[in-house]
């Protein structure tokens, strides 16, 4: 009991020191309320002071709450002070450009970052309103900024927020100009953050310059250049921004490109930090696109498109012919049959969500057919189909660790990057425009392809069948386990390392790679299957990425898909047993 009392006293002292330095009266009141409930609130207080949020290559991300282990004005002030100190130490010149989404706290965090920057003598440029992450990434390049900050938690739960950093050409180099940071920048910024003294001594300047809508117009004008002029624009699209910030920019881009303006799900059209119609604001999650599919049915849409809340990801749902399956449309990995279940719709048609791998290879194939030459890149957890396509078509191919910070830096520099994607619905179709994933330009390019195919009486799924007939069915899926206790993930990774399977699907494992210490990743391969296992970098999840390649016999793509789907189901069970999850 004495030891427990000592621990409580120690944490109470930490909290009181934090209170004395916290610049936000609301956070001060929140933390005092926790202190007033001691000892009943001891566990909560300990969690808030378990350690500071660590600044990594994804920046900061965490729950909105007072204390060092949360996203709040004090943590953001410290992060901004560390960032501008690191930029100065590295000799970086030029302004800091700052964007933000519509989550709780985002605008206040962005404005505080601007005041910290100007207080340190560096110009700060604020985007004019809550806008998509790709607009911020574009602005870093367009404005010649030394760096950019985007305040967003992307598709995390409503109670979270985050802080992402991009570097300009001066410190990021040619391939990293306008891209997210990579080591050693992350560790350098983290060290500078920890070196920040009392927040009361961080000088705050004016609020910086608020940019005009001409920047957004310039982004849109450049975005529409991803589609070829003169192509068909006959396409009806249903769209949802999932209560995020994508609607205004995406609809403007479609109109500027000559497409009919997509119909927008009215319940999800406006930014709303509570995300009231979805349990989890991620188009990959079950039920997230139910309202979208309902709108697509009632409007007779050819295609249904969803962005995640900060519009850097793009999800695509397509009609399926015949009777309506019984299951509702779900997002990505949890659905059956190569993408998702279908939902009953008008005329007896169903819908299914295309997997990120399917959209990725469709976009790559479309660009290749348009004659776009250069490096095509993806990650170790994405389908191996892109590699097969590049090999057959004599195009350079790059493969990286997960994350667009690596994808945009793929290759040895001998060929310019022209396309990159990751299976988690992220696509970069114009690296010279936005050197990051961009859900707006991806949606435009998908629409261009779908409209071209429509003129031939064909659909995106027909093109996927063509690719399968040529290269084999590359069926991908995930085993994704969300946990409350991160030790379960650590234990599972230790278990698979200690007892790596010798066979998968009855075939010998011909290659087993452990990417430690570079990355906490295990890769297993047989002659026709691949498994990549890793902890998520942004969520409390363990993920196993599964792929089975099934060759098409006698032109029967459907039969090959059925065999591949069945094999992936068996593979999922085998991997789950091996992980003990």
Coordinates of C-alpha atoms in Angstrom, one line a residue:
X1 CA 0.0 0.0 0.0
X2 CA 2.9 2.4 0.8
X3 CA 4.4 1.8 -2.6
X4 CA 1.1 2.5 -4.3
X5 CA 0.7 5.7 -2.3
X6 CA 4.2 6.8 -3.3
X7 CA 3.3 6.2 -7.0
X8 CA 0.2 8.2 -6.7
X9 CA 2.1 11.0 -5.0
X10 CA 4.7 11.0 -7.7
X11 CA 2.2 11.1 -10.5
X12 CA 0.3 13.9 -8.6
X13 CA 3.4 15.9 -8.5
X14 CA 4.0 15.4 -12.2
X15 CA 0.4 16.5 -12.9
X16 CA 0.8 19.6 -10.8
X17 CA 4.0 20.6 -12.6
X18 CA 2.2 20.0 -15.9
X19 CA -0.8 22.1 -14.8
X20 CA 1.5 25.0 -13.9
X21 CA 2.8 25.0 -17.5
X22 CA -0.3 24.1 -19.5
X23 CA -1.4 27.1 -21.7
X24 CA -5.0 25.9 -22.1
X25 CA -7.5 26.8 -19.3
X26 CA -9.9 24.1 -20.5
X27 CA -7.2 21.4 -20.3
X28 CA -6.2 22.7 -16.8
X29 CA -9.7 22.3 -15.6
X30 CA -9.9 18.8 -17.1
X31 CA -6.8 17.7 -15.4
X32 CA -7.8 19.3 -12.0
X33 CA -11.0 17.3 -12.2
X34 CA -9.0 14.1 -12.5
X35 CA -6.8 15.1 -9.6
X36 CA -9.8 15.9 -7.5
X37 CA -11.1 12.3 -8.0
X38 CA -7.9 10.7 -6.6
X39 CA -7.4 8.0 -5.5
X40 CA -10.3 6.6 -7.6
X41 CA -8.8 8.2 -10.7
X42 CA -5.3 6.9 -10.1
X43 CA -5.3 4.5 -13.1
X44 CA -6.6 7.3 -15.5
X45 CA -4.0 9.7 -14.2
X46 CA -1.2 7.2 -14.6
X47 CA -2.3 6.6 -18.2
X48 CA -2.3 10.3 -19.0
X49 CA 1.3 10.5 -17.6
X50 CA 2.5 7.1 -18.8
X51 CA 4.9 9.0 -21.1
X52 CA 4.8 11.6 -23.8
X53 CA 3.3 10.9 -27.2
X54 CA 6.3 10.0 -29.3
X55 CA 7.0 11.9 -32.5
X56 CA 7.7 9.3 -35.2
X57 CA 7.6 9.2 -39.0
X58 CA 3.8 9.5 -38.7
X59 CA 4.2 12.5 -36.5
X60 CA 1.9 12.6 -33.4
X61 CA -1.4 10.8 -33.0
X62 CA -3.4 10.2 -29.9
X63 CA -6.6 10.8 -27.9
X64 CA -7.7 14.4 -27.2
X65 CA -7.1 14.8 -23.5
X66 CA -5.0 16.8 -21.1
X67 CA -1.6 15.5 -20.1
X68 CA 1.6 14.5 -22.0
X69 CA 0.1 11.2 -23.3
X70 CA -2.6 13.0 -25.3
X71 CA -3.2 15.5 -28.0
X72 CA -3.7 19.0 -26.5
X73 CA -2.5 22.5 -26.8
X74 CA 0.5 22.0 -24.5
X75 CA 1.7 18.9 -26.5
X76 CA 1.2 20.8 -29.8
X77 CA 3.0 23.8 -28.5
X78 CA 6.0 21.7 -27.5
X79 CA 5.9 19.8 -30.8
X80 CA 5.8 23.0 -32.8
X81 CA 8.6 24.6 -30.8
X82 CA 10.7 21.5 -31.3
X83 CA 10.0 21.4 -35.0
X84 CA 10.9 25.0 -35.7
X85 CA 14.0 24.6 -33.6
X86 CA 15.0 21.6 -35.7
X87 CA 14.3 23.4 -38.9
X88 CA 16.5 26.3 -37.8
X89 CA 19.3 23.9 -36.7
X90 CA 19.2 22.2 -40.1
X91 CA 19.6 25.5 -41.8
X92 CA 16.1 25.4 -43.4
X93 CA 14.8 28.6 -44.9
X94 CA 11.4 29.6 -46.1
X95 CA 7.9 29.5 -44.5
X96 CA 6.1 26.8 -42.6
X97 CA 2.7 26.0 -44.2
X98 CA 0.0 24.6 -41.9
X99 CA -3.2 22.8 -42.7
X100 CA -5.9 21.3 -40.6
X101 CA -9.0 19.2 -40.8
X102 CA -12.4 19.6 -39.1
X103 CA -11.7 17.4 -36.0
X104 CA -12.0 18.8 -32.5
X105 CA -9.0 21.0 -31.7
X106 CA -7.6 21.0 -35.2
X107 CA -7.9 24.7 -35.9
X108 CA -6.7 25.7 -32.5
X109 CA -3.6 23.4 -32.9
X110 CA -2.9 24.8 -36.3
X111 CA -3.2 28.4 -35.1
X112 CA -0.9 27.7 -32.1
X113 CA 1.7 26.1 -34.5
X114 CA 1.6 29.3 -36.6
X115 CA 2.1 31.5 -33.5
X116 CA 5.1 29.3 -32.3
X117 CA 6.6 29.6 -35.8
X118 CA 6.3 33.4 -36.0
X119 CA 7.5 33.7 -32.5
X120 CA 10.7 32.0 -33.6
X121 CA 11.0 34.3 -36.5
X122 CA 9.8 32.0 -39.2
X123 CA 6.9 33.0 -41.5
X124 CA 3.8 30.9 -41.1
X125 CA 1.1 30.3 -43.8
X126 CA -2.2 28.9 -42.8
X127 CA -4.6 27.2 -45.2
X128 CA -7.8 29.2 -45.4
X129 CA -10.2 26.6 -43.8
X130 CA -10.4 22.9 -43.0
X131 CA -9.1 21.1 -46.2
X132 CA -7.9 17.7 -47.4
X133 CA -4.4 16.6 -46.5
X134 CA -3.4 16.5 -50.2
X135 CA -4.0 20.2 -50.4
X136 CA -1.4 20.7 -47.6
X137 CA 1.1 18.4 -49.3
X138 CA 0.6 20.3 -52.6
X139 CA 1.0 23.7 -50.8
X140 CA 4.4 22.6 -49.4
X141 CA 5.7 22.2 -53.0
X142 CA 3.8 25.0 -54.6
X143 CA 4.8 27.6 -52.0
X144 CA 8.4 26.5 -51.7
X145 CA 7.9 26.0 -47.9
X146 CA 10.6 24.6 -45.7
X147 CA 8.1 22.2 -44.2
X148 CA 4.4 21.6 -43.7
X149 CA 2.2 20.6 -40.8
X150 CA -1.1 18.9 -41.2
X151 CA -3.3 18.6 -38.1
X152 CA -5.4 15.5 -38.7
X153 CA -6.0 12.0 -37.3
X154 CA -7.1 10.9 -40.8
X155 CA -9.6 8.0 -40.3
X156 CA -9.0 7.4 -36.5
X157 CA -11.9 7.5 -34.1
X158 CA -13.5 10.8 -33.3
X159 CA -11.7 11.2 -29.9
X160 CA -8.3 11.3 -31.6
X161 CA -6.2 14.0 -33.3
X162 CA -2.8 14.0 -34.9
X163 CA 0.1 16.1 -36.3
X164 CA 1.9 15.2 -39.5
X165 CA 5.0 16.8 -40.8
X166 CA 6.1 17.2 -44.4
X167 CA 9.4 18.6 -45.7
X168 CA 10.1 20.9 -48.6
X169 CA 12.8 20.3 -51.2
X170 CA 15.5 22.1 -49.2
X171 CA 15.6 19.5 -46.4
X172 CA 13.6 16.7 -48.0
X173 CA 15.6 16.4 -51.2
X174 CA 14.2 15.8 -54.7
X175 CA 12.2 12.7 -53.9
X176 CA 11.1 13.9 -50.6
X177 CA 10.0 17.4 -51.6
X178 CA 6.5 17.7 -50.2
X179 CA 6.6 14.2 -48.7
X180 CA 6.2 13.0 -45.1
X181 CA 9.3 12.8 -43.0
X182 CA 11.5 9.7 -42.7
X183 CA 14.4 8.9 -40.5
X184 CA 16.6 10.5 -39.3
X185 CA 14.4 13.6 -39.4
X186 CA 11.9 12.0 -37.1
X187 CA 14.4 11.3 -34.4
X188 CA 16.0 14.7 -34.8
X189 CA 12.6 16.4 -34.4
X190 CA 11.8 14.2 -31.4
X191 CA 15.1 15.2 -29.7
X192 CA 14.4 18.8 -30.4
X193 CA 10.9 18.5 -28.9
X194 CA 12.3 16.9 -25.7
X195 CA 14.8 19.8 -25.4
X196 CA 12.0 22.4 -25.3
X197 CA 11.9 24.0 -21.9
X198 CA 9.0 25.4 -20.0
X199 CA 6.1 26.3 -22.3
X200 CA 5.7 29.6 -20.7
X201 CA 9.1 30.5 -22.2
X202 CA 8.2 29.5 -25.8
X203 CA 7.7 32.9 -27.6
X204 CA 4.5 33.3 -29.4
X205 CA 4.1 35.6 -32.4
X206 CA 1.2 36.7 -34.5
X207 CA -1.1 34.2 -36.1
X208 CA 0.7 34.1 -39.5
X209 CA -0.8 34.7 -42.9
X210 CA -4.1 33.1 -43.8
X211 CA -3.8 32.0 -47.4
X212 CA -6.6 32.7 -49.9
X213 CA -8.8 30.3 -51.9
X214 CA -6.6 30.8 -54.9
X215 CA -4.3 28.1 -53.4
X216 CA -7.2 25.7 -53.4
X217 CA -8.2 26.7 -56.9
X218 CA -4.6 26.1 -58.0
X219 CA -4.7 22.6 -56.5
X220 CA -7.9 21.8 -58.3
X221 CA -6.6 23.2 -61.6
X222 CA -3.5 21.0 -61.3
X223 CA -5.5 18.0 -60.1
X224 CA -7.7 17.9 -63.2
X225 CA -4.6 17.4 -65.4
X226 CA -4.4 13.8 -64.3
X227 CA -7.2 13.0 -66.7
X228 CA -6.7 13.2 -70.5
X229 CA -8.7 15.9 -72.3
X230 CA -11.3 14.7 -74.8
X231 CA -12.2 11.5 -73.1
X232 CA -15.7 10.4 -72.2
X233 CA -17.2 12.1 -69.1
X234 CA -20.5 10.2 -69.2
X235 CA -20.4 8.8 -65.7
X236 CA -22.8 9.0 -62.7
X237 CA -21.0 8.9 -59.4
X238 CA -22.3 8.7 -55.8
X239 CA -19.8 10.1 -53.3
X240 CA -19.3 10.5 -49.5
X241 CA -16.6 12.4 -47.6
X242 CA -17.6 10.4 -44.4
X243 CA -18.2 13.7 -42.5
X244 CA -14.7 14.8 -43.5
X245 CA -13.3 17.7 -45.5
X246 CA -13.2 16.2 -49.0
X247 CA -16.6 17.1 -50.5
X248 CA -16.0 20.7 -51.7
X249 CA -12.6 20.0 -53.3
X250 CA -13.6 16.7 -54.9
X251 CA -16.9 18.1 -56.4
X252 CA -15.0 21.1 -57.7
X253 CA -12.4 18.9 -59.3
X254 CA -15.0 16.7 -61.0
X255 CA -16.8 19.8 -62.4
X256 CA -13.5 21.3 -63.6
X257 CA -12.6 18.0 -65.3
X258 CA -15.9 18.0 -67.1
X259 CA -17.6 15.2 -65.2
X260 CA -21.1 15.5 -63.8
X261 CA -20.9 16.6 -60.2
X262 CA -21.2 13.5 -58.0
X263 CA -24.2 13.1 -55.8
X264 CA -23.1 13.5 -52.2
X265 CA -24.6 11.5 -49.3
X266 CA -26.5 14.3 -47.6
X267 CA -26.1 12.9 -44.1
X268 CA -22.3 12.9 -44.5
X269 CA -21.7 15.9 -46.7
X270 CA -20.6 18.4 -44.1
X271 CA -17.6 18.1 -41.9
X272 CA -18.7 16.8 -38.4
X273 CA -16.1 16.0 -35.7
X274 CA -18.6 13.6 -34.1
X275 CA -18.9 11.4 -37.2
X276 CA -22.5 10.6 -36.2
X277 CA -23.5 8.2 -38.9
X278 CA -20.5 5.8 -38.7
X279 CA -19.1 3.8 -35.8
X280 CA -15.6 4.2 -37.2
X281 CA -14.8 6.9 -39.9
X282 CA -12.9 4.6 -42.2
X283 CA -14.3 3.4 -45.5
X284 CA -12.6 0.0 -44.9
X285 CA -14.8 -0.6 -41.8
X286 CA -18.0 -2.7 -42.0
X287 CA -21.1 -0.5 -42.5
X288 CA -19.1 2.7 -43.2
X289 CA -20.4 3.0 -46.8
X290 CA -24.0 1.8 -46.3
X291 CA -25.4 5.3 -46.9
X292 CA -23.2 5.7 -50.0
X293 CA -24.5 2.5 -51.5
X294 CA -28.1 3.5 -50.8
X295 CA -27.5 6.8 -52.6
X296 CA -25.8 5.0 -55.5
X297 CA -28.8 2.8 -55.9
X298 CA -31.4 5.5 -55.7
X299 CA -29.5 7.7 -58.2
X300 CA -28.6 4.8 -60.6
X301 CA -24.9 5.6 -60.2
X302 CA -22.3 3.8 -62.3
X303 CA -19.7 4.1 -59.5
X304 CA -19.6 4.8 -55.7
X305 CA -16.6 6.6 -54.3
X306 CA -15.7 7.4 -50.7
X307 CA -12.9 9.4 -49.2
X308 CA -11.7 9.1 -45.7
X309 CA -12.2 12.2 -43.5
X310 CA -9.0 14.0 -44.6
X311 CA -9.5 12.8 -48.2
X312 CA -6.1 11.3 -48.8
X313 CA -7.6 7.8 -49.3
X314 CA -10.1 6.7 -51.9
X315 CA -12.5 3.8 -51.8
X316 CA -14.4 2.5 -54.8
X317 CA -17.6 0.4 -54.9
X318 CA -18.9 -1.2 -58.0
X319 CA -22.2 -2.7 -59.0
X320 CA -22.4 -6.5 -59.2
X321 CA -24.9 -8.1 -61.7
X322 CA -27.6 -10.5 -60.7
X323 CA -29.3 -11.1 -57.4
X324 CA -28.5 -9.1 -54.3
X325 CA -26.3 -10.9 -51.8
X326 CA -27.6 -11.1 -48.3
X327 CA -24.7 -9.3 -46.6
X328 CA -24.4 -5.5 -46.6
X329 CA -21.5 -3.8 -48.2
X330 CA -18.5 -3.7 -45.9
X331 CA -15.1 -2.1 -46.3
X332 CA -12.2 -3.9 -47.7
X333 CA -10.6 -6.7 -45.8
X334 CA -13.5 -7.9 -43.8
X335 CA -15.7 -8.6 -46.8
X336 CA -15.8 -11.8 -48.9
X337 CA -15.2 -12.5 -52.6
X338 CA -12.2 -10.3 -53.3
X339 CA -13.5 -7.2 -51.8
X340 CA -16.7 -6.9 -49.9
X341 CA -20.2 -8.2 -49.6
X342 CA -22.9 -6.7 -51.7
X343 CA -26.0 -4.8 -50.6
X344 CA -29.4 -5.2 -52.1
X345 CA -30.1 -2.4 -54.6
X346 CA -32.3 -1.1 -57.2
X347 CA -33.0 -3.5 -60.1
X348 CA -31.7 -6.4 -58.1
X349 CA -28.0 -5.4 -58.4
X350 CA -25.6 -5.5 -55.5
X351 CA -22.5 -3.7 -54.8
X352 CA -19.0 -4.6 -53.6
X353 CA -16.1 -2.6 -52.4
X354 CA -13.0 -3.0 -54.5
X355 CA -9.9 -3.9 -52.5
X356 CA -7.1 -1.4 -52.4
X357 CA -5.0 -3.8 -54.4
X358 CA -7.7 -4.0 -57.1
X359 CA -8.0 -0.2 -57.4
X360 CA -4.2 0.0 -57.4
X361 CA -3.6 -2.3 -60.3
X362 CA -6.5 -0.8 -62.2
X363 CA -5.0 2.7 -61.9
X364 CA -1.5 1.4 -62.8
X365 CA -2.8 -0.5 -65.8
X366 CA -4.7 2.6 -66.9
X367 CA -1.6 4.8 -66.8
X368 CA 0.4 2.1 -68.5
X369 CA -2.1 1.9 -71.3
X370 CA -2.0 5.7 -71.6
X371 CA 1.7 5.4 -72.2
X372 CA 3.0 6.8 -68.9
X373 CA 6.5 5.5 -68.4
X374 CA 8.6 5.6 -65.3
X375 CA 8.8 3.8 -61.9
X376 CA 5.7 2.1 -60.6
X377 CA 5.9 1.4 -56.9
X378 CA 4.0 -0.3 -54.0
X379 CA 4.8 -1.9 -50.7
X380 CA 5.7 -5.2 -49.3
X381 CA 2.2 -5.8 -48.1
X382 CA 0.5 -5.0 -51.4
X383 CA -0.4 -7.5 -54.1
X384 CA 2.5 -8.9 -56.2
X385 CA 0.4 -8.3 -59.3
X386 CA 2.0 -4.9 -60.0
X387 CA 5.4 -6.5 -60.1
X388 CA 4.2 -9.0 -62.6
X389 CA 2.7 -6.2 -64.8
X390 CA 5.9 -4.2 -64.7
X391 CA 8.0 -7.2 -65.6
X392 CA 5.8 -8.1 -68.5
X393 CA 5.7 -4.6 -69.8
X394 CA 9.4 -3.7 -69.2
X395 CA 8.7 -0.9 -66.8
X396 CA 10.7 -0.1 -63.6
X397 CA 9.2 -1.5 -60.4
X398 CA 9.9 -0.5 -56.8
X399 CA 8.8 -2.1 -53.5
X400 CA 9.1 -0.5 -50.1
X401 CA 8.1 -0.8 -46.5
X402 CA 4.6 0.3 -45.7
X403 CA 3.7 4.0 -45.9
X404 CA 3.8 6.6 -48.5
X405 CA 6.8 8.3 -47.0
X406 CA 8.7 5.3 -48.4
X407 CA 6.7 4.8 -51.6
X408 CA 7.4 8.3 -52.9
X409 CA 11.1 7.6 -52.3
X410 CA 11.1 4.3 -54.1
X411 CA 13.8 3.3 -56.6
X412 CA 17.4 4.4 -57.1
X413 CA 16.6 7.6 -58.9
X414 CA 17.3 6.2 -62.4
X415 CA 13.6 6.5 -63.3
X416 CA 11.1 9.0 -62.1
X417 CA 8.2 7.8 -59.9
X418 CA 5.0 8.0 -61.9
X419 CA 2.7 6.0 -59.7
X420 CA 2.6 4.5 -56.3
X421 CA -0.1 2.8 -54.2
X422 CA -0.6 0.9 -51.0
X423 CA -3.4 -1.6 -50.3
X424 CA -4.9 0.6 -47.6
X425 CA -6.7 2.6 -50.2
X426 CA -3.8 5.1 -50.8
X427 CA -2.9 6.1 -54.4
X428 CA -0.5 8.6 -55.9
X429 CA -1.3 9.1 -59.6
X430 CA 0.6 12.4 -60.0
X431 CA 3.8 12.5 -57.8
X432 CA 4.8 15.9 -59.2
X433 CA 1.5 17.3 -58.0
X434 CA 1.2 15.7 -54.6
X435 CA 4.0 13.5 -53.3
X436 CA 1.8 11.6 -51.1
X437 CA -1.5 9.6 -51.3
X438 CA -4.3 11.8 -52.8
X439 CA -7.9 10.7 -52.7
X440 CA -9.0 13.5 -55.0
X441 CA -6.8 12.7 -58.0
X442 CA -7.3 9.0 -57.5
X443 CA -11.0 9.5 -57.7
X444 CA -10.7 11.5 -60.9
X445 CA -8.5 8.8 -62.5
X446 CA -10.8 6.0 -61.5
X447 CA -13.7 8.0 -63.0
X448 CA -11.8 8.5 -66.2
X449 CA -11.2 4.8 -66.5
X450 CA -14.8 3.9 -65.7
X451 CA -16.1 6.4 -68.2
X452 CA -13.8 5.0 -70.9
X453 CA -14.9 1.5 -70.2
X454 CA -18.6 2.5 -70.2
X455 CA -18.3 3.7 -73.8
X456 CA -17.4 0.1 -74.6
X457 CA -20.3 -1.4 -72.6
X458 CA -17.8 -2.6 -70.0
X459 CA -17.0 -2.1 -66.3
X460 CA -14.0 -2.0 -64.0
X461 CA -14.6 -5.6 -63.1
X462 CA -14.2 -6.6 -66.7
X463 CA -10.8 -5.0 -66.8
X464 CA -9.9 -6.9 -63.6
X465 CA -10.9 -10.1 -65.3
X466 CA -8.6 -9.2 -68.3
X467 CA -5.7 -8.7 -65.9
X468 CA -6.5 -12.0 -64.1
X469 CA -6.6 -13.9 -67.4
X470 CA -3.2 -12.5 -68.4
X471 CA -1.3 -12.6 -65.0
X472 CA -3.4 -15.0 -62.9
X473 CA -5.8 -14.2 -60.1
X474 CA -3.9 -12.4 -57.3
X475 CA -6.4 -12.7 -54.4
X476 CA -5.6 -10.7 -51.4
X477 CA -7.1 -10.4 -48.0
X478 CA -6.3 -9.5 -44.4
X479 CA -6.4 -11.0 -41.0
X480 CA -6.7 -7.9 -38.8
X481 CA -7.0 -8.1 -35.0
X482 CA -7.7 -5.0 -32.9
X483 CA -6.5 -5.3 -29.3
X484 CA -6.9 -3.3 -26.1
X485 CA -3.6 -4.6 -24.7
X486 CA -0.6 -4.0 -27.0
X487 CA 1.2 -6.9 -25.3
X488 CA -1.0 -9.3 -27.2
X489 CA 0.6 -8.1 -30.4
X490 CA 4.1 -8.4 -29.0
X491 CA 3.4 -11.9 -27.8
X492 CA 1.9 -12.9 -31.2
X493 CA 5.0 -11.6 -33.1
X494 CA 7.3 -13.5 -30.7
X495 CA 5.2 -16.6 -31.2
X496 CA 5.5 -16.6 -35.0
X497 CA 9.2 -15.9 -34.8
X498 CA 9.7 -18.8 -32.4
X499 CA 7.6 -21.3 -34.3
X500 CA 7.6 -20.2 -38.0
X501 CA 5.3 -22.5 -40.1
X502 CA 7.1 -24.9 -42.4
X503 CA 4.2 -25.2 -44.7
X504 CA 1.2 -23.1 -45.7
X505 CA -1.8 -24.6 -47.6
X506 CA 0.1 -27.9 -47.7
X507 CA 3.0 -26.3 -49.6
X508 CA 6.5 -25.8 -48.2
X509 CA 7.5 -22.3 -47.1
X510 CA 10.3 -21.6 -49.5
X511 CA 11.3 -18.2 -48.0
X512 CA 10.9 -16.8 -44.5
X513 CA 12.1 -13.2 -44.0
X514 CA 12.4 -11.3 -40.7
X515 CA 12.9 -7.6 -41.3
X516 CA 14.1 -6.8 -37.8
X517 CA 15.7 -4.5 -36.8
X518 CA 14.7 -2.3 -39.8
X519 CA 11.0 -3.2 -39.4
X520 CA 8.8 -5.4 -37.2
X521 CA 7.7 -7.6 -40.2
X522 CA 7.7 -11.3 -41.0
X523 CA 7.3 -12.4 -44.6
X524 CA 6.5 -16.0 -45.5
X525 CA 6.3 -17.3 -49.1
X526 CA 5.3 -20.6 -50.8
X527 CA 5.2 -21.2 -54.5
X528 CA 1.7 -19.7 -54.8
X529 CA 1.1 -17.9 -51.5
X530 CA 2.5 -15.0 -49.5
X531 CA 1.9 -13.8 -45.9
X532 CA 3.2 -10.6 -44.5
X533 CA 2.7 -10.0 -40.7
X534 CA 3.2 -6.8 -38.9
X535 CA 1.8 -4.5 -36.2
X536 CA -0.1 -1.5 -37.5
X537 CA 1.8 1.7 -37.3
X538 CA -1.2 3.9 -36.5
X539 CA -3.8 1.7 -34.8
X540 CA -3.7 -1.0 -32.0
X541 CA -4.0 -3.8 -34.5
X542 CA -2.0 -6.8 -35.6
X543 CA -2.2 -7.3 -39.4
X544 CA -1.5 -10.3 -41.6
X545 CA -1.6 -9.6 -45.3
X546 CA -2.6 -12.7 -47.3
X547 CA -2.1 -13.4 -51.0
X548 CA -2.8 -16.5 -53.1
X549 CA -2.0 -16.6 -56.9
X550 CA -4.2 -18.9 -58.9
X551 CA -3.6 -19.3 -62.6
X552 CA -6.6 -19.2 -65.0
X553 CA -7.3 -22.5 -66.8
X554 CA -9.2 -22.6 -70.1
X555 CA -10.1 -18.9 -69.8
X556 CA -12.3 -19.6 -66.7
X557 CA -11.5 -16.6 -64.6
X558 CA -14.5 -17.2 -62.3
X559 CA -13.3 -20.7 -61.4
X560 CA -9.8 -19.4 -60.6
X561 CA -11.3 -16.7 -58.4
X562 CA -13.3 -19.3 -56.5
X563 CA -10.3 -21.5 -55.9
X564 CA -8.2 -18.5 -54.8
X565 CA -10.9 -17.2 -52.5
X566 CA -11.2 -20.7 -50.9
X567 CA -7.5 -20.9 -50.5
X568 CA -7.2 -17.5 -48.8
X569 CA -9.9 -18.5 -46.4
X570 CA -7.9 -21.6 -45.4
X571 CA -4.7 -19.5 -45.2
X572 CA -6.4 -17.1 -42.8
X573 CA -7.2 -19.9 -40.4
X574 CA -3.7 -21.3 -40.6
X575 CA -2.1 -17.9 -39.9
X576 CA -4.5 -17.2 -37.1
X577 CA -3.6 -20.5 -35.4
X578 CA 0.2 -19.8 -35.9
X579 CA -0.3 -16.3 -34.2
X580 CA -2.4 -17.7 -31.4
X581 CA -5.1 -15.1 -32.3

